[in-house]
Short mmCIF file of C-alpha atoms in Angstrom, two decimals:
data_model
loop_
_atom_site.label_atom_id
_atom_site.label_comp_id
_atom_site.label_asym_id
_atom_site.label_seq_id
_atom_site.Cartn_x
_atom_site.Cartn_y
_atom_site.Cartn_z
CA MET A 6 0.00 0.00 0.00
CA LYS A 7 1.14 3.58 -0.63
CA ARG A 8 2.52 5.25 2.47
CA SER A 9 0.15 8.18 1.97
CA MET A 10 -2.89 5.90 2.23
CA LEU A 11 -1.52 4.18 5.32
CA ALA A 12 -0.88 7.56 6.88
CA LYS A 13 -4.41 8.73 6.10
CA LEU A 14 -5.92 5.54 7.52
CA ALA A 15 -3.85 5.77 10.70
CA ALA A 16 -4.69 9.46 11.06
CA ALA A 17 -8.38 8.78 10.62
CA VAL A 18 -8.39 6.11 13.33
CA THR A 19 -6.40 8.36 15.68
CA ALA A 20 -8.83 11.18 15.01
CA ALA A 21 -11.76 8.88 15.72
CA ALA A 22 -10.28 7.80 19.04
CA THR A 23 -9.47 11.40 20.01
CA LEU A 24 -12.95 12.60 19.09
CA ALA A 25 -14.47 9.83 21.18
CA VAL A 26 -12.44 10.87 24.23
CA LEU A 27 -13.44 14.53 23.79
CA SER A 28 -17.08 13.65 23.18
CA GLY A 29 -17.44 11.55 26.30
CA CYS A 30 -20.79 9.75 26.47
CA SER A 31 -22.86 12.43 24.80
CA GLY A 32 -24.37 10.00 22.28
CA GLY A 33 -27.70 8.24 22.43
CA GLY A 34 -26.37 4.97 23.76
CA ALA A 35 -27.55 2.82 26.66
CA SER A 36 -26.22 5.00 29.44
CA SER A 37 -28.30 3.23 32.08
CA GLY A 38 -29.08 -0.12 30.56
CA ASP A 39 -32.35 1.07 29.04
CA VAL A 40 -31.30 0.98 25.38
CA LEU A 41 -28.90 -1.29 23.53
CA THR A 42 -27.61 0.32 20.35
CA ILE A 43 -26.26 -1.87 17.57
CA GLY A 44 -24.31 -0.17 14.82
CA MET A 45 -23.02 -1.14 11.39
CA PRO A 46 -20.85 0.95 9.01
CA ASN A 47 -23.14 0.60 6.00
CA GLY A 48 -24.15 4.18 5.20
CA PRO A 49 -27.64 5.45 4.27
CA GLN A 50 -30.42 2.89 4.17
CA SER A 51 -33.99 2.74 2.89
CA ASN A 52 -37.03 1.72 4.92
CA ASN A 53 -37.17 -1.86 3.73
CA SER A 54 -37.61 -4.81 6.09
CA ASN A 55 -38.07 -7.51 3.45
CA PRO A 56 -36.19 -10.47 4.99
CA PHE A 57 -35.61 -12.05 1.57
CA ALA A 58 -34.18 -8.99 -0.22
CA PRO A 59 -30.35 -8.89 -0.03
CA THR A 60 -30.29 -5.07 -0.26
CA SER A 61 -33.00 -4.40 2.33
CA SER A 62 -31.94 -2.65 5.52
CA ALA A 63 -33.16 -5.68 7.48
CA VAL A 64 -30.58 -7.85 5.72
CA VAL A 65 -27.78 -5.32 5.19
CA LEU A 66 -27.80 -4.17 8.81
CA GLY A 67 -28.82 -7.54 10.21
CA TYR A 68 -31.93 -6.74 12.25
CA ARG A 69 -33.92 -9.36 10.30
CA GLY A 70 -33.01 -11.95 12.95
CA MET A 71 -34.71 -9.99 15.73
CA MET A 72 -38.09 -10.61 14.09
CA TYR A 73 -37.70 -13.59 11.74
CA GLU A 74 -36.32 -16.65 13.46
CA PRO A 75 -34.78 -19.88 12.16
CA LEU A 76 -35.95 -23.43 12.69
CA ALA A 77 -32.74 -24.08 14.60
CA GLN A 78 -29.77 -22.02 15.74
CA ILE A 79 -26.38 -23.12 14.44
CA ASN A 80 -22.86 -21.99 15.30
CA PRO A 81 -20.68 -21.97 12.15
CA THR A 82 -17.55 -21.41 14.23
CA LEU A 83 -18.22 -24.70 16.04
CA PRO A 84 -19.53 -26.91 13.21
CA ASP A 85 -19.33 -30.07 15.32
CA ARG A 86 -21.78 -28.66 17.89
CA ASP A 87 -25.40 -29.81 17.63
CA PRO A 88 -27.89 -27.17 16.44
CA VAL A 89 -30.22 -25.70 19.07
CA PRO A 90 -33.95 -26.30 18.36
CA TRP A 91 -35.73 -22.97 17.85
CA LEU A 92 -38.95 -22.71 15.83
CA ALA A 93 -38.56 -26.43 15.15
CA LYS A 94 -39.07 -28.72 18.11
CA GLU A 95 -37.19 -31.47 16.33
CA TRP A 96 -36.16 -32.69 12.88
CA LYS A 97 -35.06 -35.98 11.38
CA TRP A 98 -33.18 -36.55 8.12
CA SER A 99 -33.52 -39.68 6.02
CA ASP A 100 -30.45 -41.89 5.73
CA ASP A 101 -29.75 -40.62 2.21
CA TYR A 102 -30.33 -36.93 3.17
CA LYS A 103 -32.98 -36.58 0.45
CA SER A 104 -35.74 -35.67 2.89
CA VAL A 105 -36.23 -34.19 6.33
CA GLU A 106 -39.23 -34.13 8.65
CA ILE A 107 -39.52 -30.96 10.74
CA THR A 108 -41.86 -30.68 13.72
CA ALA A 109 -43.09 -27.17 14.57
CA ARG A 110 -42.62 -25.87 18.11
CA ASP A 111 -45.81 -25.60 20.15
CA GLY A 112 -46.97 -22.37 21.81
CA VAL A 113 -45.43 -19.92 19.34
CA LYS A 114 -47.37 -16.86 18.16
CA TRP A 115 -46.68 -14.32 15.48
CA SER A 116 -46.28 -10.76 16.75
CA ASP A 117 -49.81 -9.93 15.52
CA GLY A 118 -51.26 -12.66 17.75
CA GLU A 119 -51.80 -15.33 15.09
CA LYS A 120 -50.69 -18.89 15.87
CA PHE A 121 -47.47 -20.19 14.34
CA THR A 122 -47.98 -23.57 12.64
CA ALA A 123 -46.30 -26.09 10.39
CA ASP A 124 -48.13 -24.44 7.49
CA ASP A 125 -45.93 -21.37 7.95
CA ILE A 126 -42.82 -23.52 7.65
CA ALA A 127 -44.12 -25.19 4.52
CA TYR A 128 -45.16 -21.87 2.98
CA THR A 129 -41.72 -20.35 3.57
CA PHE A 130 -40.01 -23.20 1.76
CA LYS A 131 -42.58 -23.02 -1.04
CA MET A 132 -41.59 -19.38 -1.46
CA LEU A 133 -37.95 -20.45 -1.79
CA GLU A 134 -39.05 -22.97 -4.40
CA LYS A 135 -41.13 -20.41 -6.33
CA TYR A 136 -38.79 -17.41 -6.18
CA GLU A 137 -35.32 -18.31 -7.33
CA ALA A 138 -33.83 -15.13 -5.84
CA PHE A 139 -34.97 -16.26 -2.38
CA ASN A 140 -33.33 -19.68 -2.70
CA ALA A 141 -29.78 -18.54 -1.91
CA ASN A 142 -28.55 -22.09 -1.36
CA ALA A 143 -30.13 -23.44 -4.56
CA LEU A 144 -32.04 -26.12 -2.66
CA PRO A 145 -33.46 -28.60 -5.23
CA PHE A 146 -36.97 -29.12 -3.88
CA ASP A 147 -38.97 -32.13 -4.98
CA ASP A 148 -41.97 -32.02 -2.67
CA ILE A 149 -43.20 -30.03 0.35
CA SER A 150 -46.03 -31.49 2.44
CA VAL A 151 -47.67 -31.01 5.83
CA SER A 152 -49.13 -33.59 8.19
CA GLY A 153 -50.37 -32.21 11.49
CA ASP A 154 -47.51 -30.31 13.13
CA THR A 155 -44.86 -31.85 10.85
CA VAL A 156 -43.49 -30.64 7.53
CA LYS A 157 -41.73 -33.01 5.16
CA LEU A 158 -39.26 -31.53 2.71
CA SER A 159 -38.08 -33.79 -0.11
CA PHE A 160 -35.19 -32.99 -2.44
CA ASP A 161 -34.05 -34.19 -5.85
CA VAL A 162 -30.58 -34.97 -4.52
CA PRO A 163 -29.03 -35.60 -1.08
CA GLU A 164 -28.58 -32.45 1.01
CA PHE A 165 -25.73 -33.60 3.23
CA VAL A 166 -23.82 -30.32 2.84
CA ASN A 167 -26.96 -28.19 3.16
CA GLN A 168 -28.58 -29.80 6.17
CA THR A 169 -27.64 -26.95 8.52
CA LYS A 170 -28.77 -24.38 5.96
CA VAL A 171 -32.19 -26.00 5.77
CA ILE A 172 -32.79 -25.92 9.50
CA ASN A 173 -31.26 -22.45 9.84
CA GLN A 174 -33.85 -21.02 7.43
CA PHE A 175 -35.91 -18.16 8.87
CA ILE A 176 -39.69 -18.55 8.70
CA VAL A 177 -42.32 -15.99 7.62
CA PRO A 178 -46.09 -15.99 8.34
CA GLU A 179 -48.26 -17.45 5.58
CA HIS A 180 -51.23 -15.28 6.55
CA ILE A 181 -49.17 -12.16 5.75
CA TRP A 182 -46.96 -13.16 2.83
CA SER A 183 -49.65 -15.01 0.90
CA LYS A 184 -51.40 -11.63 0.48
CA ILE A 185 -48.30 -9.77 -0.77
CA LYS A 186 -48.56 -9.27 -4.53
CA ASP A 187 -44.82 -9.02 -5.26
CA PRO A 188 -42.72 -10.55 -2.45
CA GLU A 189 -39.49 -9.78 -4.29
CA LYS A 190 -40.12 -6.03 -4.29
CA ASP A 191 -42.37 -5.45 -1.27
CA ALA A 192 -40.65 -3.28 1.38
CA ASN A 193 -42.48 -5.04 4.25
CA GLN A 194 -42.56 -1.87 6.36
CA LYS A 195 -44.83 -3.44 8.98
CA PRO A 196 -43.03 -6.72 9.64
CA VAL A 197 -44.71 -9.52 11.56
CA GLY A 198 -42.40 -12.15 13.04
CA THR A 199 -42.00 -14.62 15.88
CA GLY A 200 -38.85 -12.99 17.27
CA PRO A 201 -38.22 -11.41 20.67
CA TYR A 202 -38.58 -7.85 19.33
CA THR A 203 -40.98 -5.91 17.13
CA LEU A 204 -40.30 -2.85 15.02
CA LYS A 205 -41.37 0.39 16.74
CA THR A 206 -40.02 3.16 14.49
CA TRP A 207 -37.83 3.41 11.41
CA THR A 208 -35.76 6.53 10.64
CA GLN A 209 -32.37 7.14 9.06
CA GLN A 210 -31.05 8.06 12.51
CA ALA A 211 -32.28 5.00 14.39
CA ILE A 212 -34.38 1.90 13.86
CA SER A 213 -36.05 1.14 17.16
CA PHE A 214 -37.34 -2.20 18.48
CA VAL A 215 -39.29 -3.03 21.62
CA PRO A 216 -39.88 -6.41 23.29
CA ASN A 217 -42.47 -8.80 21.92
CA ASN A 218 -44.47 -9.37 25.08
CA ASP A 219 -45.93 -12.61 23.71
CA TYR A 220 -42.57 -14.06 22.76
CA TRP A 221 -42.53 -17.82 23.13
CA GLY A 222 -39.10 -17.74 24.79
CA GLY A 223 -40.15 -15.32 27.55
CA LYS A 224 -39.89 -11.56 27.81
CA PRO A 225 -36.51 -10.09 26.75
CA LYS A 226 -34.66 -8.23 29.50
CA VAL A 227 -33.23 -5.52 27.26
CA PRO A 228 -35.96 -2.81 27.25
CA GLU A 229 -35.17 -1.39 23.81
CA VAL A 230 -32.82 -2.15 20.92
CA ARG A 231 -31.82 0.47 18.37
CA TRP A 232 -29.96 -0.01 15.12
CA THR A 233 -27.93 2.79 13.55
CA SER A 234 -26.10 2.72 10.23
CA TYR A 235 -22.94 4.83 10.39
CA THR A 236 -21.24 6.32 7.35
CA ASP A 237 -18.05 4.28 7.54
CA ASN A 238 -15.72 2.25 9.77
CA ASN A 239 -14.22 5.29 11.50
CA ALA A 240 -17.63 6.73 12.37
CA MET A 241 -18.60 3.33 13.74
CA LEU A 242 -15.45 3.20 15.87
CA THR A 243 -16.15 6.68 17.24
CA ALA A 244 -19.67 5.61 18.22
CA LEU A 245 -18.34 2.55 20.02
CA LEU A 246 -15.69 4.52 21.86
CA ASN A 247 -18.00 7.27 23.09
CA GLY A 248 -20.79 4.88 24.08
CA GLN A 249 -23.28 5.79 21.37
CA ALA A 250 -23.19 2.15 20.26
CA GLN A 251 -22.46 -0.96 22.30
CA TRP A 252 -22.41 -3.75 19.70
CA SER A 253 -21.03 -3.98 16.18
CA TYR A 254 -19.08 -6.01 13.68
CA VAL A 255 -16.63 -3.55 12.13
CA PHE A 256 -13.03 -3.54 11.01
CA ILE A 257 -10.87 -1.75 13.61
CA PRO A 258 -7.13 -1.36 12.88
CA ASP A 259 -4.87 -2.37 15.78
CA ILE A 260 -7.99 -3.37 17.65
CA ASP A 261 -6.38 -4.26 20.98
CA LYS A 262 -4.88 -0.78 21.30
CA THR A 263 -7.61 1.19 19.56
CA TRP A 264 -10.64 -0.46 21.18
CA VAL A 265 -9.95 -3.10 23.83
CA ALA A 266 -7.36 -1.14 25.82
CA LYS A 267 -9.59 1.93 26.12
CA SER A 268 -11.81 0.33 28.77
CA GLU A 269 -12.02 -2.89 30.75
CA THR A 270 -15.60 -3.25 29.48
CA ASN A 271 -14.60 -3.05 25.80
CA LYS A 272 -14.54 -6.57 24.38
CA ASN A 273 -13.55 -8.16 21.10
CA TRP A 274 -14.25 -11.77 20.18
CA GLN A 275 -13.60 -12.90 16.60
CA PRO A 276 -13.80 -16.70 16.22
CA THR A 277 -13.33 -18.04 12.70
CA GLY A 278 -14.57 -21.04 10.80
CA LEU A 279 -14.45 -22.43 7.28
CA GLY A 280 -15.16 -19.18 5.47
CA ILE A 281 -12.86 -16.71 3.71
CA ASP A 282 -12.54 -13.30 2.12
CA ALA A 283 -11.45 -13.61 -1.49
CA LEU A 284 -10.84 -11.43 -4.53
CA PHE A 285 -13.61 -12.58 -6.88
CA PHE A 286 -12.77 -12.32 -10.60
CA ASN A 287 -15.43 -11.80 -13.24
CA THR A 288 -14.32 -14.62 -15.51
CA THR A 289 -16.61 -13.50 -18.35
CA LYS A 290 -14.91 -10.14 -18.86
CA ALA A 291 -11.40 -9.15 -19.92
CA PRO A 292 -8.83 -9.39 -18.59
CA PHE A 293 -10.03 -12.13 -16.23
CA ASP A 294 -11.62 -14.24 -18.94
CA ASN A 295 -8.03 -15.42 -19.51
CA VAL A 296 -6.72 -17.82 -16.86
CA ALA A 297 -3.16 -16.59 -17.50
CA VAL A 298 -4.04 -13.15 -16.10
CA ARG A 299 -5.77 -14.70 -13.08
CA LYS A 300 -2.72 -16.87 -12.41
CA ALA A 301 -0.31 -13.97 -12.82
CA VAL A 302 -2.24 -11.70 -10.46
CA ASN A 303 -2.41 -14.53 -7.95
CA MET A 304 1.38 -14.88 -8.13
CA VAL A 305 2.07 -11.25 -7.19
CA VAL A 306 -0.59 -10.53 -4.55
CA ASP A 307 1.11 -9.84 -1.22
CA ARG A 308 -1.16 -11.66 1.21
CA LYS A 309 0.99 -10.84 4.24
CA SER A 310 0.78 -7.11 3.55
CA ILE A 311 -2.97 -7.43 3.11
CA ASN A 312 -3.13 -9.19 6.47
CA THR A 313 -0.92 -6.76 8.39
CA GLN A 314 -1.73 -3.49 6.62
CA GLY A 315 -5.08 -3.95 4.86
CA TYR A 316 -6.75 -5.82 7.72
CA SER A 317 -4.33 -4.71 10.46
CA GLY A 318 -4.27 -8.31 11.68
CA PHE A 319 -8.04 -8.16 12.30
CA LYS A 320 -8.64 -11.28 10.20
CA GLY A 321 -6.58 -14.43 9.91
CA LEU A 322 -4.04 -14.84 7.12
CA VAL A 323 -4.96 -17.35 4.40
CA ASP A 324 -1.84 -18.23 2.42
CA ASN A 325 -2.54 -21.88 1.63
CA VAL A 326 -2.71 -22.25 -2.14
CA ASN A 327 -5.95 -24.23 -1.86
CA GLY A 328 -7.63 -21.26 -0.16
CA LEU A 329 -8.45 -23.06 3.08
CA PRO A 330 -7.86 -21.29 6.40
CA SER A 331 -5.72 -22.93 9.06
CA PRO A 332 -6.26 -24.76 11.29
CA ALA A 333 -9.95 -25.23 10.41
CA GLY A 334 -9.24 -26.48 6.89
CA ASP A 335 -6.04 -28.44 7.47
CA SER A 336 -7.70 -31.85 7.73
CA PHE A 337 -9.37 -31.32 4.34
CA ALA A 338 -6.19 -30.43 2.43
CA ALA A 339 -5.37 -32.57 -0.60
CA PRO A 340 -1.97 -34.32 -0.27
CA GLU A 341 -0.49 -32.34 -3.17
CA PHE A 342 -1.40 -29.02 -1.55
CA LYS A 343 -0.83 -29.84 2.12
CA ASP A 344 1.38 -27.16 3.70
CA LYS A 345 1.91 -25.53 0.29
CA LYS A 346 1.96 -21.76 0.64
CA ALA A 347 1.39 -19.01 -1.92
CA GLU A 348 4.65 -17.19 -2.65
CA ILE A 349 5.26 -13.94 -4.52
CA ASP A 350 6.91 -14.64 -7.89
CA VAL A 351 6.99 -11.60 -10.19
CA ASP A 352 9.30 -13.17 -12.78
CA GLY A 353 7.21 -16.33 -12.83
CA ALA A 354 4.04 -14.27 -13.30
CA LYS A 355 5.55 -12.43 -16.27
CA LYS A 356 6.52 -15.74 -17.87
CA VAL A 357 2.97 -17.07 -17.47
CA LEU A 358 1.73 -13.98 -19.30
CA THR A 359 4.26 -13.99 -22.13
CA ASP A 360 3.77 -17.73 -22.65
CA ALA A 361 0.07 -16.96 -23.14
CA GLY A 362 0.76 -14.39 -25.86
CA TYR A 363 0.95 -11.21 -23.80
CA THR A 364 3.77 -8.76 -24.52
CA TYR A 365 5.36 -5.72 -22.94
CA SER A 366 5.61 -2.17 -24.28
CA GLY A 367 8.18 -0.75 -21.94
CA ASP A 368 6.85 -1.63 -18.52
CA LYS A 369 3.21 -1.86 -19.66
CA LEU A 370 1.54 -5.23 -20.21
CA MET A 371 -0.23 -5.55 -23.57
CA ASP A 372 -2.82 -8.21 -24.37
CA PRO A 373 -2.53 -10.43 -27.49
CA SER A 374 -4.50 -7.80 -29.45
CA GLY A 375 -2.02 -5.06 -28.52
CA ASN A 376 -4.16 -3.26 -25.94
CA PRO A 377 -2.95 -2.26 -22.46
CA VAL A 378 -4.16 -4.57 -19.69
CA THR A 379 -6.16 -2.69 -17.06
CA PHE A 380 -8.92 -3.46 -14.60
CA THR A 381 -11.00 -1.92 -11.84
CA LEU A 382 -11.27 -3.10 -8.24
CA VAL A 383 -14.43 -2.12 -6.38
CA ASP A 384 -15.90 -2.34 -2.88
CA PRO A 385 -18.24 -0.19 -0.79
CA ALA A 386 -17.17 3.27 0.33
CA GLY A 387 -16.28 3.31 4.00
CA TRP A 388 -15.16 -0.31 4.16
CA SER A 389 -11.62 0.74 4.94
CA ASP A 390 -10.16 -2.74 5.39
CA TYR A 391 -11.40 -3.91 1.99
CA LEU A 392 -10.39 -0.69 0.26
CA ALA A 393 -6.92 -0.69 1.83
CA SER A 394 -6.51 -4.30 0.71
CA LEU A 395 -7.61 -3.41 -2.82
CA GLN A 396 -5.02 -0.63 -2.91
CA ILE A 397 -2.33 -3.13 -1.96
CA ILE A 398 -3.45 -5.39 -4.80
CA SER A 399 -3.44 -2.41 -7.17
CA ASP A 400 0.16 -1.67 -6.18
CA ASN A 401 1.12 -5.36 -6.49
CA VAL A 402 -0.04 -5.74 -10.09
CA LYS A 403 1.97 -2.72 -11.22
CA LYS A 404 4.98 -5.03 -10.92
CA ILE A 405 3.67 -7.03 -13.87
CA GLY A 406 2.69 -3.98 -15.90
CA ILE A 407 -1.03 -3.80 -15.06
CA ASP A 408 -2.78 -0.56 -14.17
CA ALA A 409 -5.59 -1.30 -11.70
CA LYS A 410 -7.70 1.46 -10.19
CA VAL A 411 -9.73 1.25 -6.99
CA GLU A 412 -13.32 2.52 -7.05
CA THR A 413 -16.04 2.72 -4.42
CA ALA A 414 -19.83 2.41 -4.47
CA THR A 415 -22.69 2.48 -2.01
CA VAL A 416 -23.40 -0.85 -0.35
CA ASP A 417 -26.66 -1.24 -2.28
CA ASN A 418 -25.12 -0.42 -5.66
CA TRP A 419 -22.14 -2.66 -5.00
CA THR A 420 -24.35 -5.57 -3.94
CA ALA A 421 -26.48 -5.24 -7.06
CA ALA A 422 -23.44 -4.90 -9.34
CA VAL A 423 -21.74 -7.95 -7.88
CA GLN A 424 -24.86 -10.09 -8.09
CA ASN A 425 -25.51 -8.98 -11.69
CA GLY A 426 -21.92 -9.55 -12.79
CA ASP A 427 -21.27 -5.86 -13.41
CA PHE A 428 -17.72 -5.75 -12.06
CA GLN A 429 -14.19 -6.91 -12.88
CA ALA A 430 -12.77 -7.74 -9.44
CA THR A 431 -14.06 -7.30 -5.90
CA LEU A 432 -13.27 -8.44 -2.39
CA HIS A 433 -16.17 -10.47 -1.02
CA TRP A 434 -16.69 -13.12 1.62
CA THR A 435 -17.91 -16.70 1.36
CA ASN A 436 -20.32 -18.53 3.60
CA THR A 437 -18.91 -20.38 6.58
CA GLY A 438 -19.87 -24.05 6.64
CA ALA A 439 -19.13 -27.30 8.41
CA THR A 440 -16.79 -28.29 5.54
CA PRO A 441 -14.88 -26.38 2.80
CA TRP A 442 -17.72 -27.19 0.39
CA ASP A 443 -19.29 -23.78 1.00
CA ILE A 444 -16.09 -21.94 0.08
CA TYR A 445 -15.72 -23.75 -3.22
CA SER A 446 -19.43 -23.76 -3.98
CA ASN A 447 -19.78 -20.01 -3.43
CA ILE A 448 -16.96 -19.40 -5.92
CA MET A 449 -17.26 -22.22 -8.49
CA ASP A 450 -20.69 -23.88 -8.42
CA GLY A 451 -22.34 -24.14 -11.83
CA THR A 452 -25.75 -24.58 -10.21
CA GLN A 453 -25.40 -20.93 -9.13
CA LEU A 454 -24.33 -19.79 -12.60
CA LYS A 455 -26.48 -16.94 -13.98
CA PRO A 456 -26.23 -14.87 -17.16
CA ILE A 457 -24.68 -11.42 -16.85
CA GLY A 458 -27.38 -8.93 -15.91
CA THR A 459 -29.41 -11.37 -13.80
CA THR A 460 -29.12 -11.85 -10.06
CA ALA A 461 -26.73 -14.52 -8.84
CA ASN A 462 -26.77 -15.58 -5.19
CA TRP A 463 -23.21 -16.92 -5.47
CA ASN A 464 -20.60 -17.65 -8.16
CA PHE A 465 -20.58 -13.91 -8.80
CA GLY A 466 -17.62 -14.32 -11.17
CA ARG A 467 -19.65 -16.64 -13.43
CA PHE A 468 -16.92 -19.30 -13.28
CA ASP A 469 -18.06 -22.06 -15.61
CA SER A 470 -16.46 -25.41 -14.89
CA PRO A 471 -18.56 -28.54 -15.39
CA GLU A 472 -15.82 -30.51 -13.64
CA ALA A 473 -16.06 -28.31 -10.54
CA THR A 474 -19.85 -28.49 -10.56
CA GLN A 475 -19.70 -32.26 -10.85
CA ALA A 476 -17.20 -32.52 -7.98
CA LEU A 477 -19.34 -30.27 -5.79
CA ALA A 478 -22.36 -32.46 -6.51
CA ALA A 479 -20.37 -35.62 -5.85
CA TYR A 480 -19.18 -34.31 -2.50
CA ALA A 481 -22.71 -33.31 -1.54
CA ASN A 482 -24.47 -36.43 -2.76
CA THR A 483 -22.28 -39.38 -1.88
CA THR A 484 -22.53 -41.31 1.38
CA ASP A 485 -19.03 -42.74 0.90
CA ASP A 486 -16.19 -40.97 2.73
CA ALA A 487 -13.57 -42.01 0.17
CA GLU A 488 -15.63 -40.60 -2.69
CA ARG A 489 -16.14 -37.40 -0.75
CA THR A 490 -12.38 -37.06 -0.23
CA THR A 491 -11.74 -37.59 -3.95
CA ALA A 492 -14.27 -34.89 -4.82
CA MET A 493 -12.71 -32.45 -2.33
CA ASN A 494 -9.24 -33.08 -3.78
CA THR A 495 -10.59 -32.41 -7.28
CA LEU A 496 -12.10 -29.10 -6.18
CA GLN A 497 -8.80 -27.97 -4.72
CA LYS A 498 -6.95 -28.86 -7.92
CA ILE A 499 -9.40 -26.85 -10.04
CA PHE A 500 -9.23 -23.92 -7.62
CA VAL A 501 -5.43 -23.85 -7.70
CA GLU A 502 -5.07 -24.32 -11.45
CA GLN A 503 -7.95 -22.14 -12.68
CA VAL A 504 -7.82 -19.37 -10.01
CA PRO A 505 -11.47 -18.25 -10.05
CA ALA A 506 -10.67 -16.15 -6.98
CA ILE A 507 -7.73 -15.26 -4.75
CA PRO A 508 -8.18 -16.12 -1.06
CA VAL A 509 -6.74 -13.47 1.25
CA ALA A 510 -8.24 -13.79 4.74
CA ALA A 511 -10.13 -16.04 7.12
CA GLY A 512 -13.54 -14.55 7.76
CA PRO A 513 -14.25 -14.07 11.46
CA MET A 514 -17.80 -14.28 12.72
CA GLY A 515 -17.35 -12.12 15.77
CA ALA A 516 -18.14 -8.75 17.26
CA GLU A 517 -17.01 -5.79 19.28
CA TYR A 518 -19.22 -5.13 22.26
CA SER A 519 -19.33 -3.42 25.66
CA THR A 520 -20.15 -5.09 28.96
CA LYS A 521 -20.65 -1.74 30.70
CA HIS A 522 -24.44 -1.83 30.62
CA PHE A 523 -25.29 -5.39 29.53
CA THR A 524 -24.00 -8.84 30.44
CA GLY A 525 -24.54 -12.33 29.02
CA TRP A 526 -22.49 -11.99 25.85
CA PRO A 527 -21.08 -15.08 24.12
CA ASP A 528 -17.30 -15.28 24.38
CA GLU A 529 -14.44 -17.77 24.32
CA LYS A 530 -15.45 -19.09 27.75
CA ASP A 531 -19.11 -19.50 26.80
CA PRO A 532 -19.43 -19.72 23.00
CA TYR A 533 -23.14 -20.49 23.11
CA ALA A 534 -23.75 -18.52 19.89
CA VAL A 535 -22.11 -16.48 17.17
CA SER A 536 -21.62 -12.98 18.57
CA GLN A 537 -21.93 -11.16 15.23
CA PRO A 538 -25.17 -9.12 15.32
CA THR A 539 -25.93 -9.71 11.63
CA GLN A 540 -26.38 -13.46 12.14
CA PRO A 541 -29.63 -15.37 12.84
CA SER A 542 -28.33 -16.06 16.34
CA ILE A 543 -29.03 -12.44 17.34
CA SER A 544 -32.32 -13.57 18.88
CA GLN A 545 -30.42 -16.20 20.85
CA VAL A 546 -27.95 -13.60 22.13
CA LEU A 547 -30.58 -10.99 22.97
CA MET A 548 -32.42 -13.49 25.13
CA LYS A 549 -29.23 -14.03 27.15
CA LEU A 550 -28.47 -10.34 27.66
CA GLU A 551 -29.61 -8.44 30.70
CA PRO A 552 -28.86 -4.99 32.12
CA VAL A 553 -26.00 -4.68 34.57
CA LYS A 554 -27.31 -4.29 38.10
CA LYS A 555 -26.34 -0.93 39.56
#
């Protein structure tokens, strides 16, 4: 990264910390345990609480989980731990994982007083089947039926790798959504859910929630929860430091010094699992429609600098060539890639390019048609860790004669552009799963392949490899461990040789929070749930929190 950018970033963080000290606790935070404020650095939002829409404020900020609850709570950072029954009392998978029977919990009401039933579960999954954009995990439904308080979901193929995704699905009320004319576009400004909180008011300054007094899990002990969307990471840090917000998931450079050391009640817990941040390439557009360019860029990206400077050590380094984070992914590594690290090789990268027909005009790389090779890197404005990392990558590729510029967009515009394939390269995360299947599926799965201009839930780079798709299906469908290992090894070989994306960091699923006014947070001593407020487990965490006794 350029020294000037590093200096600006450091100065901004210092300024944020100084401002917080001068401001004291003048913000609208929970000064006496009456209000818990959750903040995210996602800029201006629109009044949209559609739980299915990826650009709605409910999804972008994460407050969806306060109202719409899953069938079961899972902890992706502890994939071996059994899910916690939530709206489902129990569930049972068939031996071949092609069907599951889900029994609805008794005594649950929707926030408008209507009874929650198995029909609501069935209707939610029928919506996933009907609206492709809602079916983020591309579940191949065969049949959905109800018998009493039990729903049976049948699938065309085994859902071994998706079993936790099925039971972690949030549920919506049939009596509300069956009357909505266009569920894909409806803003759902009067949401009805089963969760512990209901929406009170929605403004750009604060989105306020109050307890659902009829909540099946008992009355929440936090009197009010407010969500605020701050302009960027530094504004979010300032709000945390001066007490305006008490809970967030935000990149903080030198977090131990900048946040944790400022108060004994300032906490940071960032457990990781089998999920990564990666530079996604649009493989349908030049220059990344040529594997030689993808390989060459991969050979010059300085992952260590991204880790120490871009992320300031906030996320774990991923330098295994197969893209798997250590130690979570070590047991899955193919023998040929075990302990094999990505190394910077500028000369080797240039040879890959010239062998593929690229030439140099002075120090500028020219494609086989004689045009300069350039590309644009994009991520949301205010996401300082991603943008700093993109700047490092931009500097790295200059060494092989490529001019890459860094651009920003609003979160909504970026999300839409990435899903529609309107980008060249972007830093994005993958899902975190119980196995590396999610990582490779999110990047390479042909079942997620969509034409440019239409919404893709994953495989944003439109990587088209029938071999990868077949291996992903084989891993998911087989009941034989040896066959599953063979499929995983194949996926790693394709990933290494075809470079559909460049892994750069292990994605934590944690949070920064304050224990000054509320206790009961999950932490390393009691990891009962994921602490990140954007996850479905927010309802699980909120029901554990209680005001500190004065």
